PDB file of C-alpha atoms and ligand atoms in Angstrom:
ATOM      1  CA  MET A 537      -9.113  13.257   1.063  1.00 52.00           C
ATOM      2  CA  LYS A 538     -11.873  12.396   3.468  1.00 56.00           C
ATOM      3  CA  PRO A 539     -12.568   8.675   3.838  1.00 60.00           C
ATOM      4  CA  GLY A 540     -15.882   7.916   2.216  1.00 64.00           C
ATOM      5  CA  SER A 541     -15.640  10.603  -0.457  1.00 74.00           C
ATOM      6  CA  ASN A 542     -16.419   9.197  -3.897  1.00 81.00           C
ATOM      7  CA  PHE A 543     -14.199  11.812  -5.528  1.00 83.00           C
ATOM      8  CA  ARG A 544     -10.490  11.345  -6.219  1.00 82.00           C
ATOM      9  CA  GLU A 545      -7.809  13.587  -7.613  1.00 79.00           C
ATOM     10  CA  LEU A 546      -6.976  11.977 -10.979  1.00 79.00           C
ATOM     11  CA  THR A 547      -3.350  13.035 -11.196  1.00 78.00           C
ATOM     12  CA  PRO A 548      -2.019  14.169  -7.835  1.00 73.00           C
ATOM     13  CA  MET A 549       0.726  16.713  -8.430  1.00 76.00           C
ATOM     14  CA  PRO A 550       3.600  16.014  -6.007  1.00 80.00           C
ATOM     15  CA  ASP A 551       4.762  19.654  -5.946  1.00 85.00           C
ATOM     16  CA  THR A 552       1.355  21.192  -5.231  1.00 87.00           C
ATOM     17  CA  ALA A 553       1.310  23.026  -1.900  1.00 94.00           C
ATOM     18  CA  LEU A 554      -1.548  22.403   0.504  1.00 95.00           C
ATOM     19  CA  VAL A 555      -3.069  25.496   2.114  1.00 97.00           C
ATOM     20  CA  ASP A 556      -5.409  26.018   5.076  1.00 98.00           C
ATOM     21  CA  VAL A 557      -9.047  26.693   4.208  1.00 98.00           C
ATOM     22  CA  ARG A 558     -12.201  26.651   6.329  1.00 97.00           C
ATOM     23  CA  PHE A 559     -15.657  25.502   5.243  1.00 97.00           C
ATOM     24  CA  GLY A 560     -17.926  26.539   8.088  1.00 95.00           C
ATOM     25  CA  THR A 561     -16.386  24.940  11.173  1.00 96.00           C
ATOM     26  CA  GLN A 562     -14.374  22.396   9.133  1.00 96.00           C
ATOM     27  CA  ALA A 563     -10.624  23.025   8.826  1.00 98.00           C
ATOM     28  CA  LEU A 564      -9.305  21.706   5.505  1.00 97.00           C
ATOM     29  CA  ARG A 565      -5.950  21.466   3.705  1.00 96.00           C
ATOM     30  CA  LEU A 566      -6.560  21.881  -0.017  1.00 95.00           C
ATOM     31  CA  PRO A 567      -4.192  22.001  -3.014  1.00 95.00           C
ATOM     32  CA  LEU A 568      -3.264  25.583  -3.888  1.00 95.00           C
ATOM     33  CA  GLY A 569      -4.590  26.689  -7.268  1.00 94.00           C
ATOM     34  CA  GLU A 570      -6.921  23.739  -7.809  1.00 95.00           C
ATOM     35  CA  ASN A 571     -10.558  24.241  -8.768  1.00 96.00           C
ATOM     36  CA  LEU A 572     -12.337  25.046  -5.499  1.00 98.00           C
ATOM     37  CA  ALA A 573     -15.463  22.945  -6.123  1.00 98.00           C
ATOM     38  CA  ALA A 574     -13.400  19.904  -7.134  1.00 96.00           C
ATOM     39  CA  ALA A 575     -11.063  20.284  -4.154  1.00 96.00           C
ATOM     40  CA  LEU A 576     -14.018  20.548  -1.748  1.00 97.00           C
ATOM     41  CA  LEU A 577     -15.618  17.438  -3.255  1.00 96.00           C
ATOM     42  CA  VAL A 578     -12.373  15.459  -2.887  1.00 94.00           C
ATOM     43  CA  ALA A 579     -12.210  16.683   0.737  1.00 95.00           C
ATOM     44  CA  GLY A 580     -15.683  15.220   1.315  1.00 94.00           C
ATOM     45  CA  VAL A 581     -17.595  18.497   1.660  1.00 96.00           C
ATOM     46  CA  MET A 582     -21.292  18.103   0.870  1.00 95.00           C
ATOM     47  CA  PRO A 583     -23.682  19.864   0.671  1.00 96.00           C
ATOM     48  CA  PHE A 584     -22.269  23.221  -0.450  1.00 97.00           C
ATOM     49  CA  ARG A 585     -25.570  25.022   0.112  1.00 96.00           C
ATOM     50  CA  ARG A 586     -29.261  24.499   0.847  1.00 94.00           C
ATOM     51  CA  THR A 587     -32.090  25.845  -1.267  1.00 91.00           C
ATOM     52  CA  PRO A 588     -33.740  28.971   0.173  1.00 87.00           C
ATOM     53  CA  VAL A 589     -37.312  27.632  -0.107  1.00 87.00           C
ATOM     54  CA  SER A 590     -37.223  23.936   0.868  1.00 91.00           C
ATOM     55  CA  GLY A 591     -33.771  23.712   2.444  1.00 91.00           C
ATOM     56  CA  ALA A 592     -32.833  20.820   0.116  1.00 94.00           C
ATOM     57  CA  PRO A 593     -29.084  20.081  -0.048  1.00 95.00           C
ATOM     58  CA  ARG A 594     -27.185  21.071  -3.188  1.00 96.00           C
ATOM     59  CA  GLY A 595     -23.657  20.527  -4.503  1.00 96.00           C
ATOM     60  CA  PRO A 596     -21.750  20.962  -7.753  1.00 97.00           C
ATOM     61  CA  PHE A 597     -23.500  19.544 -10.815  1.00 96.00           C
ATOM     62  CA  CYS A 598     -22.268  21.108 -14.049  1.00 97.00           C
ATOM     63  CA  MET A 599     -18.758  22.271 -13.006  1.00 97.00           C
ATOM     64  CA  MET A 600     -18.925  24.976 -15.695  1.00 97.00           C
ATOM     65  CA  GLY A 601     -20.794  27.882 -14.147  1.00 97.00           C
ATOM     66  CA  ALA A 602     -24.267  27.121 -15.457  1.00 97.00           C
ATOM     67  CA  CYS A 603     -26.295  25.454 -12.671  1.00 96.00           C
ATOM     68  CA  PHE A 604     -25.414  27.561  -9.589  1.00 96.00           C
ATOM     69  CA  ASP A 605     -25.718  24.483  -7.361  1.00 96.00           C
ATOM     70  CA  CYS A 606     -22.168  25.035  -6.096  1.00 97.00           C
ATOM     71  CA  LEU A 607     -22.859  28.452  -4.535  1.00 97.00           C
ATOM     72  CA  VAL A 608     -20.774  29.241  -1.461  1.00 97.00           C
ATOM     73  CA  LYS A 609     -20.199  32.439   0.474  1.00 97.00           C
ATOM     74  CA  ILE A 610     -16.634  33.774   0.632  1.00 96.00           C
ATOM     75  CA  ASP A 611     -15.880  37.065   2.389  1.00 89.00           C
ATOM     76  CA  GLY A 612     -19.593  37.824   2.475  1.00 89.00           C
ATOM     77  CA  VAL A 613     -20.049  37.367  -1.272  1.00 94.00           C
ATOM     78  CA  THR A 614     -22.021  34.439  -2.728  1.00 95.00           C
ATOM     79  CA  ARG A 615     -20.088  32.908  -5.628  1.00 96.00           C
ATOM     80  CA  GLN A 616     -19.863  29.745  -7.728  1.00 98.00           C
ATOM     81  CA  ALA A 617     -17.184  27.438  -6.276  1.00 98.00           C
ATOM     82  CA  CYS A 618     -16.601  25.828  -9.680  1.00 98.00           C
ATOM     83  CA  MET A 619     -15.441  29.190 -11.053  1.00 98.00           C
ATOM     84  CA  LEU A 620     -12.848  29.752  -8.287  1.00 98.00           C
ATOM     85  CA  THR A 621      -9.468  28.339  -7.352  1.00 98.00           C
ATOM     86  CA  VAL A 622      -8.135  27.376  -3.938  1.00 97.00           C
ATOM     87  CA  ALA A 623      -6.231  30.151  -2.160  1.00 98.00           C
ATOM     88  CA  GLU A 624      -4.597  30.331   1.275  1.00 97.00           C
ATOM     89  CA  GLY A 625      -6.952  31.243   4.120  1.00 97.00           C
ATOM     90  CA  LEU A 626     -10.289  31.066   2.329  1.00 97.00           C
ATOM     91  CA  GLU A 627     -13.181  31.328   4.802  1.00 97.00           C
ATOM     92  CA  ILE A 628     -16.062  29.566   3.093  1.00 98.00           C
ATOM     93  CA  GLU A 629     -19.632  29.382   4.383  1.00 96.00           C
ATOM     94  CA  MET A 630     -22.918  28.067   3.117  1.00 95.00           C
ATOM     95  CA  PRO A 631     -25.046  30.864   1.667  1.00 92.00           C
ATOM     96  CA  ALA A 632     -28.269  31.788   3.462  1.00 79.00           C
ATOM     97  CA  ALA A 633     -30.593  28.823   3.855  1.00 71.00           C
ATOM     98  CA  LYS A 634     -34.299  28.471   4.514  1.00 60.00           C
ATOM     99  CA  GLY A 635     -35.296  30.662   7.389  1.00 58.00           C
ATOM    100  CA  ASP A 636     -32.229  32.894   7.037  1.00 58.00           C
ATOM    101  CA  LEU A 637     -34.065  34.952   4.426  1.00 50.00           C
ATOM    102  CA  ASP A 638     -37.056  35.680   6.647  1.00 49.00           C
ATOM    103  CA  GLY A 639     -37.201  39.215   7.972  1.00 43.00           C
TER     104      GLY A 639
HETATM  105  S1  FES B 661     -21.318  23.371 -10.491  1.00 53.51           S
HETATM  106 FE1  FES B 661     -22.784  24.343 -11.762  1.00 53.51          FE
HETATM  107  S2  FES B 661     -22.374  26.461 -11.517  1.00 53.51           S
HETATM  108 FE2  FES B 661     -20.838  25.473 -10.344  1.00 53.51          FE
END
């Protein structure tokens, strides 16, 4: 957990393996099989993306696949982090932001 994160794992499981994951340039160790959005929040990752028009920061809101504020890009595919689980070696990036969509 990153100091300063307001998110905590409620019931840390002592047998849960930690695996290496990258979010942009950040190297993280996250619990294998946990919800990806929740694990990133506990690790202090924010924002997950920026809006394409204004560039405003966004992060998980609904945690049930409805709001799309948790979008991340994994292996070139933009997906909802709250609908995924942590796996070894994930390479996560922010989806295209303002200016990236031009031309
Ligand atoms: S947090 Fe709303 S879709 Fe993922």
